[in-house]
mmCIF file of C-alpha atoms in Angstrom:
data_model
loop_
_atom_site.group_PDB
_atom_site.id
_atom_site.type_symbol
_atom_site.label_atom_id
_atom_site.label_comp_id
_atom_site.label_asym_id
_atom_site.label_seq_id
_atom_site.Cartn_x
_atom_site.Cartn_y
_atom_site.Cartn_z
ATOM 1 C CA UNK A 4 -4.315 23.296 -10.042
ATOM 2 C CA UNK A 5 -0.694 22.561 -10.629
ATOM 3 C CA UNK A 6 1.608 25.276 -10.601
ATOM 4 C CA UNK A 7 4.021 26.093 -13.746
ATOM 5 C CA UNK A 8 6.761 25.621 -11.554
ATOM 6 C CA UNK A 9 5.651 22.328 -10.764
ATOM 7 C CA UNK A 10 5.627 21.149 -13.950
ATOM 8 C CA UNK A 11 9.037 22.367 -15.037
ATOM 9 C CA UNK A 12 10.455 20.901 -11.937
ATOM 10 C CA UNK A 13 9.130 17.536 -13.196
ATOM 11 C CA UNK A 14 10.372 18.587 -16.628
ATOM 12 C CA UNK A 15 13.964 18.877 -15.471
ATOM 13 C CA UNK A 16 14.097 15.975 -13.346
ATOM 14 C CA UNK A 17 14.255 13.162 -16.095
ATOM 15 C CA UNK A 18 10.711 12.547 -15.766
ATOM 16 C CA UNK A 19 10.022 12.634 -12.412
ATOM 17 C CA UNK A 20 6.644 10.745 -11.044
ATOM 18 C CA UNK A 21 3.686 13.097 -10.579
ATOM 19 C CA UNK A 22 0.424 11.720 -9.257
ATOM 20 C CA UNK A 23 -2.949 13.424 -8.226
ATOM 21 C CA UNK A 24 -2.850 15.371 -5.117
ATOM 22 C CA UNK A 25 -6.101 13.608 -3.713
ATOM 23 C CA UNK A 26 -9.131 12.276 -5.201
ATOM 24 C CA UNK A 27 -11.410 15.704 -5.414
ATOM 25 C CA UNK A 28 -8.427 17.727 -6.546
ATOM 26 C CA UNK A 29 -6.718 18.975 -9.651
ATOM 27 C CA UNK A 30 -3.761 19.687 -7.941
ATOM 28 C CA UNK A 31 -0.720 17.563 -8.634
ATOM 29 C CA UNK A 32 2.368 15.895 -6.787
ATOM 30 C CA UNK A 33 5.857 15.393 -6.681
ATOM 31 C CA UNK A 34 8.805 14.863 -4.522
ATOM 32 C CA UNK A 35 9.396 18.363 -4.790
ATOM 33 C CA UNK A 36 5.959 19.339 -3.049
ATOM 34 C CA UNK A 37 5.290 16.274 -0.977
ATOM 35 C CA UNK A 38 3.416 16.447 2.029
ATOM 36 C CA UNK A 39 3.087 13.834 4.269
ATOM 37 C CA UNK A 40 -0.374 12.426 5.117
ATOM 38 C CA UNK A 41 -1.706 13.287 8.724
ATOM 39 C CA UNK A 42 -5.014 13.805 8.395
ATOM 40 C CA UNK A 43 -6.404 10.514 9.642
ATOM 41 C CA UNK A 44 -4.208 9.907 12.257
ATOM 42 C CA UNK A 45 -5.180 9.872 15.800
ATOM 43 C CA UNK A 46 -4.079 13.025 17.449
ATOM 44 C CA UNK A 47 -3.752 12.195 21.180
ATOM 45 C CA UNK A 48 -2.789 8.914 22.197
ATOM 46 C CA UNK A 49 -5.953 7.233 24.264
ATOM 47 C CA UNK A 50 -4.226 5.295 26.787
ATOM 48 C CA UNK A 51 -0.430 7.048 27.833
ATOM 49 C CA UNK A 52 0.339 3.058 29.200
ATOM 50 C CA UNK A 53 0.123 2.184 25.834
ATOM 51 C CA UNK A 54 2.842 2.123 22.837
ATOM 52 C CA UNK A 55 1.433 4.355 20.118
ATOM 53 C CA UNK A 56 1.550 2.256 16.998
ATOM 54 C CA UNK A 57 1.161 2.517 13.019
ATOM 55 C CA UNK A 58 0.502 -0.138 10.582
ATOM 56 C CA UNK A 59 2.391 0.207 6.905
ATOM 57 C CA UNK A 60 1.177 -2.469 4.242
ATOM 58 C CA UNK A 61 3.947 -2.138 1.108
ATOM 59 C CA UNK A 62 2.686 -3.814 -1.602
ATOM 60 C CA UNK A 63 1.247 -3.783 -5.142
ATOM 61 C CA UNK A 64 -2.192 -3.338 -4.744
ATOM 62 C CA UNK A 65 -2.918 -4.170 -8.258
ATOM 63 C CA UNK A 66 -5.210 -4.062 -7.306
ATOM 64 C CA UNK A 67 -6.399 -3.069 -3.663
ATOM 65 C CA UNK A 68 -8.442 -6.088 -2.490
ATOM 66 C CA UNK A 69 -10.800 -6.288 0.571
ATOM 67 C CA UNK A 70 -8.433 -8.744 1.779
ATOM 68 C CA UNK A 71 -5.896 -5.832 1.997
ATOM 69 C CA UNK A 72 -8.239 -3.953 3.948
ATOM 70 C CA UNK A 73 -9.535 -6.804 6.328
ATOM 71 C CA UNK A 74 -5.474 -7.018 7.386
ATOM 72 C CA UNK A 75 -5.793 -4.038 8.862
ATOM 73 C CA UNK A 76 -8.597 -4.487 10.853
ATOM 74 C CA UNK A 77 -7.645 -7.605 12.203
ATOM 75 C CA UNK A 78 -4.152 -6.210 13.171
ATOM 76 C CA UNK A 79 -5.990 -3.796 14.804
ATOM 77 C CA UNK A 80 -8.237 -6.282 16.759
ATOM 78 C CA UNK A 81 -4.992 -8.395 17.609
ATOM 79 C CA UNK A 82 -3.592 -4.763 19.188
ATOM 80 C CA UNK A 83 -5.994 -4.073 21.217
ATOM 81 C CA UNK A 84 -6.680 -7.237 22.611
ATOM 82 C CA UNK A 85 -3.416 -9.274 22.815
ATOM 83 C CA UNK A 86 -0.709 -6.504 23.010
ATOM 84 C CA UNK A 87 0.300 -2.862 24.817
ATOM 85 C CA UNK A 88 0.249 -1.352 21.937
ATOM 86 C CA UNK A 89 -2.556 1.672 20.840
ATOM 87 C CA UNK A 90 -2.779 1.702 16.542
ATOM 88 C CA UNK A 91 -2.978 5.601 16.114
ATOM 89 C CA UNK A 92 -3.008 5.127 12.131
ATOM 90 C CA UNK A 93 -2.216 3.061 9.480
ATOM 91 C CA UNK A 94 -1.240 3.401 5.638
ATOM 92 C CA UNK A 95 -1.343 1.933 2.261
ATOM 93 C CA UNK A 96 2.116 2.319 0.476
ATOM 94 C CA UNK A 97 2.010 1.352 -3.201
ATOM 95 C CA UNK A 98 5.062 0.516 -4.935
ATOM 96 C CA UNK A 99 6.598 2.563 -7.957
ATOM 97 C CA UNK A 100 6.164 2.062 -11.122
ATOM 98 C CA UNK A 101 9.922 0.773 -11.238
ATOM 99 C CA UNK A 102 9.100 -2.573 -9.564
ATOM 100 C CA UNK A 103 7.838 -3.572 -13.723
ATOM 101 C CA UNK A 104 5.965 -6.603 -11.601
ATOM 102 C CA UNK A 105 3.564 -8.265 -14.395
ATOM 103 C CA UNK A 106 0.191 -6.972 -14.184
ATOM 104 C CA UNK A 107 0.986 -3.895 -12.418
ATOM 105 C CA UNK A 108 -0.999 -0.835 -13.292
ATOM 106 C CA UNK A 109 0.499 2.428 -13.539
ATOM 107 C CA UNK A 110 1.236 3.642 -10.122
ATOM 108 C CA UNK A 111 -1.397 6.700 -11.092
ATOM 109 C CA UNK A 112 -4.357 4.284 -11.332
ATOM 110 C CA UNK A 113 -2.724 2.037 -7.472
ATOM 111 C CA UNK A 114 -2.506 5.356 -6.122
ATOM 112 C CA UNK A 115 -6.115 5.916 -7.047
ATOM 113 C CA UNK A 116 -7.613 2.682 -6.216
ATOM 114 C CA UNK A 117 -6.140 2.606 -2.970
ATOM 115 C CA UNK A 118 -7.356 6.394 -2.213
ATOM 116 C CA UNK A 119 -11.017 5.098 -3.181
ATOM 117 C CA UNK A 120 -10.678 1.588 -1.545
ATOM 118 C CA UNK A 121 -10.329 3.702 2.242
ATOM 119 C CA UNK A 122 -12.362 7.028 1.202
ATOM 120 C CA UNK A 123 -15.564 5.608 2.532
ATOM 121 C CA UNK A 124 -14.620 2.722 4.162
ATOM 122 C CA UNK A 125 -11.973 3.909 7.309
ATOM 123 C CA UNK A 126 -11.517 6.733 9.413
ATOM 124 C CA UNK A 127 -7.970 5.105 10.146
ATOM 125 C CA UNK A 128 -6.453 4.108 6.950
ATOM 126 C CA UNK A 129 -4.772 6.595 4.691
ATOM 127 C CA UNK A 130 -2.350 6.083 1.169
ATOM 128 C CA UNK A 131 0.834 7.770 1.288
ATOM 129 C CA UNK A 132 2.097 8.562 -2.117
ATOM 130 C CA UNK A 133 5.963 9.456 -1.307
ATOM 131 C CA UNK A 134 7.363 5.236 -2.857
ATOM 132 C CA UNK A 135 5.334 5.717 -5.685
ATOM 133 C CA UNK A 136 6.651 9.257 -6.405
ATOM 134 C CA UNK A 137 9.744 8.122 -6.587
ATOM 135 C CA UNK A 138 11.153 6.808 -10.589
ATOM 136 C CA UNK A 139 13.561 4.295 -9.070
ATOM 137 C CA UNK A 140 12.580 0.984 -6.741
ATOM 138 C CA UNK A 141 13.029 1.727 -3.047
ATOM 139 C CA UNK A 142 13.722 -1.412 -0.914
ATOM 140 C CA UNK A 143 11.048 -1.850 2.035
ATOM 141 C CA UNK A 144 13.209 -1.125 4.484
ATOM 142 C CA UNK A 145 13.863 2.717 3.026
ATOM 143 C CA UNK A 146 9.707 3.077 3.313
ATOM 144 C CA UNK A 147 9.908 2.693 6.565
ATOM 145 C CA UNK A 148 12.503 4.573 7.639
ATOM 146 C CA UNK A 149 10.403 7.285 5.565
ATOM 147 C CA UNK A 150 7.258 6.874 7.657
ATOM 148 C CA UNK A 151 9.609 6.658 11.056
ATOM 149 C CA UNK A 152 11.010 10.406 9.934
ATOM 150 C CA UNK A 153 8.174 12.015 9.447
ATOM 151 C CA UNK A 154 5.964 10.399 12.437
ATOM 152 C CA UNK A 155 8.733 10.929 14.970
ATOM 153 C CA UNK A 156 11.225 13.485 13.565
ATOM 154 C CA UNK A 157 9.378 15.875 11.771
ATOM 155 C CA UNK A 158 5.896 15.428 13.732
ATOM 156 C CA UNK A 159 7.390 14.700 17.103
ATOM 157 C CA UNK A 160 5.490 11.577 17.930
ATOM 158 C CA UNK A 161 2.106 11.800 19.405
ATOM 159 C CA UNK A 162 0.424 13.763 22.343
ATOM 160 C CA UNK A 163 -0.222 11.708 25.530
ATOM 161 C CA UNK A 164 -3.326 13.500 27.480
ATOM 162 C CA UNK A 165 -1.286 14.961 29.666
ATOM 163 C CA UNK A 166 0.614 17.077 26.748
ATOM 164 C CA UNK A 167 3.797 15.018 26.509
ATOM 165 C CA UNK A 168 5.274 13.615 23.595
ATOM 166 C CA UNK A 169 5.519 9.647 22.729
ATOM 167 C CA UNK A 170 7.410 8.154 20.033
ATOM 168 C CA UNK A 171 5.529 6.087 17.642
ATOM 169 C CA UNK A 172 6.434 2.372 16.965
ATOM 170 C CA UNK A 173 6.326 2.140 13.089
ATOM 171 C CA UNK A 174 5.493 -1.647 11.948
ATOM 172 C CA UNK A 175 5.374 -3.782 8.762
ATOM 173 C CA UNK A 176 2.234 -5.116 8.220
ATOM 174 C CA UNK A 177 2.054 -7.954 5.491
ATOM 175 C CA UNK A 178 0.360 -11.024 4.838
ATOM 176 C CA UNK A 179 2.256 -15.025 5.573
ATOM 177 C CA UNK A 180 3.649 -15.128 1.807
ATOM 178 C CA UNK A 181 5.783 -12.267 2.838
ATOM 179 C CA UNK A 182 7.347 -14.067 5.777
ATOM 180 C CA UNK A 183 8.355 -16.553 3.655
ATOM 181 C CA UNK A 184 9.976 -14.766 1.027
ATOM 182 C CA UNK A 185 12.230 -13.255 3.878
ATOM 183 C CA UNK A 186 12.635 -16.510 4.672
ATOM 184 C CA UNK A 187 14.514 -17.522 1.690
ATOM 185 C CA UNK A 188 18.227 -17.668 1.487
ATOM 186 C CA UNK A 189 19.420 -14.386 -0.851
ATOM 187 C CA UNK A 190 16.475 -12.961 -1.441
ATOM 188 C CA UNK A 191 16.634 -9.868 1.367
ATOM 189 C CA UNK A 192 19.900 -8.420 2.075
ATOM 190 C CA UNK A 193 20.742 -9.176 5.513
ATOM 191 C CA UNK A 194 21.060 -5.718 7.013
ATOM 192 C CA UNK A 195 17.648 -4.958 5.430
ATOM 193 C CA UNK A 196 16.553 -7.937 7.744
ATOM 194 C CA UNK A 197 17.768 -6.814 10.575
ATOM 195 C CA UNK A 198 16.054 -3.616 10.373
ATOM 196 C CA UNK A 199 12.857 -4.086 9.221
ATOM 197 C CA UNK A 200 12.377 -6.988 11.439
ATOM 198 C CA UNK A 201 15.005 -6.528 14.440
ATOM 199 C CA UNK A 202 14.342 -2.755 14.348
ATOM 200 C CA UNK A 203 10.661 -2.129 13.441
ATOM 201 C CA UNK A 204 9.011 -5.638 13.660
ATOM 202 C CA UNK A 205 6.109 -7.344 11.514
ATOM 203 C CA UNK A 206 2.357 -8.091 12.061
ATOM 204 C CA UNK A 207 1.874 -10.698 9.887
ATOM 205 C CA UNK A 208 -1.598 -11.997 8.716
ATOM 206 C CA UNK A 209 -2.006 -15.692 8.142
ATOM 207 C CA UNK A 210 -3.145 -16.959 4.684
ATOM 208 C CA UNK A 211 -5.308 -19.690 3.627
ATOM 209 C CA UNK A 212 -2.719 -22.294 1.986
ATOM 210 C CA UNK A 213 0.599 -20.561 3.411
ATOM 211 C CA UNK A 214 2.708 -22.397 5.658
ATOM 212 C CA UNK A 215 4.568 -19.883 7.930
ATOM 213 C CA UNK A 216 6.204 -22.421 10.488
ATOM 214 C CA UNK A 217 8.854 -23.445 8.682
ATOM 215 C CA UNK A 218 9.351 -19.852 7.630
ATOM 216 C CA UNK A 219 9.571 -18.553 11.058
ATOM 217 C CA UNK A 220 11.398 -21.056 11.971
ATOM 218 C CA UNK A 221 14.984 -19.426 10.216
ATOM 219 C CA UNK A 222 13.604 -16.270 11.462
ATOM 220 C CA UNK A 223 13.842 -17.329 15.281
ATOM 221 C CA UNK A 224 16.222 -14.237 16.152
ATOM 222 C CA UNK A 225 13.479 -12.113 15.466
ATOM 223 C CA UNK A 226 10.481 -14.033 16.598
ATOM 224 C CA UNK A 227 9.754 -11.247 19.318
ATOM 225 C CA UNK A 228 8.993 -8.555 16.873
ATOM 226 C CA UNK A 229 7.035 -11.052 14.605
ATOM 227 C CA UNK A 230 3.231 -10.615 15.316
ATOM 228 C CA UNK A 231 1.070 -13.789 13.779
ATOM 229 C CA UNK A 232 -2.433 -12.550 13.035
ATOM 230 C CA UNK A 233 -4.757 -15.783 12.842
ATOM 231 C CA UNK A 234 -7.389 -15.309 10.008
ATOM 232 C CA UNK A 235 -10.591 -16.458 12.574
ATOM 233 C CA UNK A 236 -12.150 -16.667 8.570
ATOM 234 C CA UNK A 237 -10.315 -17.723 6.005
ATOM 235 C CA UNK A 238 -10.422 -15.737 2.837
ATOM 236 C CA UNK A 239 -8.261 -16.299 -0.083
ATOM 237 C CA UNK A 240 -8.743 -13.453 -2.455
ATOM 238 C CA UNK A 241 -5.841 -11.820 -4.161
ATOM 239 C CA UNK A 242 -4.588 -9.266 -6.463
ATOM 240 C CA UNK A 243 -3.421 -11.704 -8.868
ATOM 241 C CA UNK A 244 -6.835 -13.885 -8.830
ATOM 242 C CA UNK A 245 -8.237 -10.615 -9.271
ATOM 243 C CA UNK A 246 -6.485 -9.546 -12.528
ATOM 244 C CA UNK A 247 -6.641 -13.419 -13.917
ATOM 245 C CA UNK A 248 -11.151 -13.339 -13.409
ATOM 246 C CA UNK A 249 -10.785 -9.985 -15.246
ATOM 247 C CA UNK A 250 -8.729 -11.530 -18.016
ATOM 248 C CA UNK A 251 -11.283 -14.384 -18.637
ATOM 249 C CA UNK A 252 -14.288 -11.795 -18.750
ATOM 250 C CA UNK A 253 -15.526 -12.619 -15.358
ATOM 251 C CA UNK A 254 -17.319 -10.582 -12.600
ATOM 252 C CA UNK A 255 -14.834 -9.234 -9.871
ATOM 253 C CA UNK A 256 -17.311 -7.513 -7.865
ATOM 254 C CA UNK A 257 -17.781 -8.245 -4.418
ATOM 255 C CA UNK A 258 -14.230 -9.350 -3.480
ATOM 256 C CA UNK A 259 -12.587 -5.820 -3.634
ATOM 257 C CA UNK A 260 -14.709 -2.454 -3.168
ATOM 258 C CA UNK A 261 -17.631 -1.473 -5.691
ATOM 259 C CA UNK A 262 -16.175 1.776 -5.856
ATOM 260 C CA UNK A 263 -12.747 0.586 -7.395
ATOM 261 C CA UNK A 264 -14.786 -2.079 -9.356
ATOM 262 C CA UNK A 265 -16.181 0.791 -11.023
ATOM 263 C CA UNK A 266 -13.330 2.227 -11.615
ATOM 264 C CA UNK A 267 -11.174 -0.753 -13.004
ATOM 265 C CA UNK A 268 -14.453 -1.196 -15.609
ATOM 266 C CA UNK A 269 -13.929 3.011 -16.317
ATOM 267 C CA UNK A 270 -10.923 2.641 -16.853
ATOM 268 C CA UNK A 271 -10.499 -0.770 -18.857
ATOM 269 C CA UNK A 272 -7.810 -2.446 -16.307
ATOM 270 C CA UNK A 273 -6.339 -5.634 -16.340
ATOM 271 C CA UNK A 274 -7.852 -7.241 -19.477
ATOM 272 C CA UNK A 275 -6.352 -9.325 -21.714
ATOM 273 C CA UNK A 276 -3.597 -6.980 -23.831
ATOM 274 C CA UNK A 277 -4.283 -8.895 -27.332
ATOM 275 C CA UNK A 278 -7.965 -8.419 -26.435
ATOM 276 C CA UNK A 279 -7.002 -4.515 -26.106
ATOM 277 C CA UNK A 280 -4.707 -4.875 -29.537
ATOM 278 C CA UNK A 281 -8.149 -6.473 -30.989
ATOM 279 C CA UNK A 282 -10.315 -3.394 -29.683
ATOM 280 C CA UNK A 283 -7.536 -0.951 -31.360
ATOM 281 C CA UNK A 284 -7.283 -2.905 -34.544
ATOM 282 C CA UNK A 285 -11.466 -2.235 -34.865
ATOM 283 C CA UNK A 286 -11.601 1.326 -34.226
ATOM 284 C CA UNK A 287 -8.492 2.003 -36.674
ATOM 285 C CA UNK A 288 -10.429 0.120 -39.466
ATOM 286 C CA UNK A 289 -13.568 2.169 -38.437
ATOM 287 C CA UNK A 290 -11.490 5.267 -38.516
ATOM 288 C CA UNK A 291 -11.632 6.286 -35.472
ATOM 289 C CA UNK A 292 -7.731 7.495 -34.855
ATOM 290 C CA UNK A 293 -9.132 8.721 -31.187
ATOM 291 C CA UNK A 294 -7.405 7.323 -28.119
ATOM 292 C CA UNK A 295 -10.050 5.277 -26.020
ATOM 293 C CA UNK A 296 -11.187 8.233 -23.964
ATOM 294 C CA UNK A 297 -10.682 8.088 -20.371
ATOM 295 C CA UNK A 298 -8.526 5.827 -19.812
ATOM 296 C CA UNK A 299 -5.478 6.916 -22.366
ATOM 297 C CA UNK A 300 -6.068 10.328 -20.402
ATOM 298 C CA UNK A 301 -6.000 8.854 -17.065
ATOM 299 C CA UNK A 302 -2.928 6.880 -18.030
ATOM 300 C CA UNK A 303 -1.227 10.339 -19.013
ATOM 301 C CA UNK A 304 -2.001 12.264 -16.072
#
C-alpha cells in the first residue's frame, strides 16, 4: 500500500499524477517513487553482431487496440528479417492527461488498459508510466530521451554473451498518420525533428488509406532512419472507431483485447456523455445520491 509520505508528497506538489503501481497491487506511483520498467526486457543480447534495439509507441491508446499491438510484432518481424538490429524490448507510453485530446480517458484507466492489453498477450511488451505521471504535456522527443537515460545511462545498455556492455538504439515506433503529421509545415518544431528522427529514427507501420510518399518525400534528410513496415494484411481499426461503435451502442469486441473489453464495459468508457447525464438524471429522481460504483472510484484513484 501507499505510504503516508507518498501521499503528502503528491499533496504538496499541486496535484501531482499518481497511478497504480501495477495491475495486482495496491501500491501507488509518482514521480517521486518512479521506477523504471525492466522486467520484460531481454537481459543478454542474442546475437553481439547485432544492434540491440527497443521499440517506444507514444500515443493515446484510448483506447489500446489490437492494431497497436500487431505494430509491434510486425516491427519485430521487419527486425529480424530485413535489418542488423536485435529488439530486446519494447513499450507502450501513454500520454498525460494534459494532452485534453477529445475522447481521452483519464490517464488512470490508459495506463490500465494498456497494462491488461500486454499482461497475457507478450513476454516483450511492457507500459511505462513515467509521461503519464507527469501533470504537464511532454513533447515526444523528451519521452525518448527518457527511455535513452534509463536504458543506457542508468542501466548501462545490455550484456553481450561475452559480458560486455552494448548501447541500446532507442526508436519511435508509430503508425503512417504520424509521418505525415511530421510532415506538415509548423506542426513539429524543427530541432524536435532532428532528434527524434535524425537522432533516434522511426519504424513506421503502413495504414490502410494513408499515403506516406508524399510525406516522406519532405522528410528525405532523414529517410535512412525511417523504417516503412508494410501491413502484409491490412487492418484498419482505431482508437477513434473504437470510441465512435461504443457511442452508438455497438459491440467492440474482437478488435481490441477481451480483457480491456471487459474492462471499458466495468467501467462505463467512452459512451455517449448526455447518455451518462440521462443515467444520472434517473438515479437522482430515484434517490439514489450514490456515485455509479466502480467507475467514479476508479476515476478517483
Amino acid at each position: 500500500m501507499s505510504s503516508p509520505t507518498q501521499h503528502l508528497v503528491a499533496d504538496y506538489d499541486d496535484c501531482q499524477p499518481v497511478l497504480d503501481a501495477g495491475l495486482n497491487t495496491t501500491d501507488t506511483m509518482t514521480l517521486n517513487n518512479y521506477v523504471f520498467p525492466t522486467e520484460r526486457l531481454t537481459k543478454t543480447l542474442s546475437d553481439s553482431t547485432k544492434t540491440p534495439l527497443v521499440l517506444v509507441s507514444c500515443g493515446s491508446f484510448s483506447p489500446p487496440t489490437n492494431l497497436h499491438l500487431r505494430m509491434f510484432e510486425e516491427a519485430a518481424d521487419y527486425c529480424e528479417f530485413e535489418t542488423d538490429f536485435e529488439v530486446v524490448g519494447g513499450f507502450f507510453s501513454p500520454v498525460g492527461d494534459a494532452y485534453k485530446k477529445a475522447g481521452l480517458a483519464s490517464a488512470h484507466h490508459r495506463i490500465k488498459m494498456t497494462r491488461i492489453a500486454v499482461q497475457d498477450s507478450s513476454s516483450w511488451i511492457g507500459v511505462d508510466p513515467w509521461e503519464p505521471l507527469h501533470k504537464e504535456y511532454l513533447p515526444t522527443v523528451k519521452v525518448l530521451d527518457h527511455f535513452d537515460y534509463e536504458l543506457n545511462e542508468v542501466m548501462g545498455g545490455i550484456e553481450t554473451a561475452t559480458g560486455e556492455k552494448k548501447r541500446i538504439q532507442v526508436a519511435l515506433l508509430a503508425g503512417a498518420d504520424l509521418i505525415q503529421t511530421m510532415s506538415t509545415p509548423g506542426l513539429w518544431a524543427k530541432e524536435d525533428l532532428n532528434r527524434i528522427l535524425g537522432h533516434y529514427g522511426a519504424f513506421i507501420l503502413e495504414r490502410s488509406g494513408t499515403d506516406i510518399d508524399d510525406a516522406l518525400l519532405s522528410l528525405q534528410q532523414f529517410r535512412d532512419n525511417i523504417r516503412v513496415i508494410p501491413q502484409l494484411i491490412q487492418n484498419d481499426v482505431s482508437s477513434t472507431k473504437i470510441r465512435l461503435f461504443r457511442k452508438r451502442g455497438k459491440s467492440i469486441r474482437y478488435y481490441i483485447p477481451d480483457k480491456v473489453v471487459d474492462y471499458i464495459y466495468e467501467h462505463d468508457l467512452y459512451v455517449d456523455d448526455e447518455k451518462k447525464q440521462s443515467e444520472k438524471g434517473k438515479e437522482r429522481a430515484s434517490g439514489d445520491s450514490t456515485p455509479s460504483g466502480s467507475s467514479a472510484i476508479a476515476a478517483a484513484s
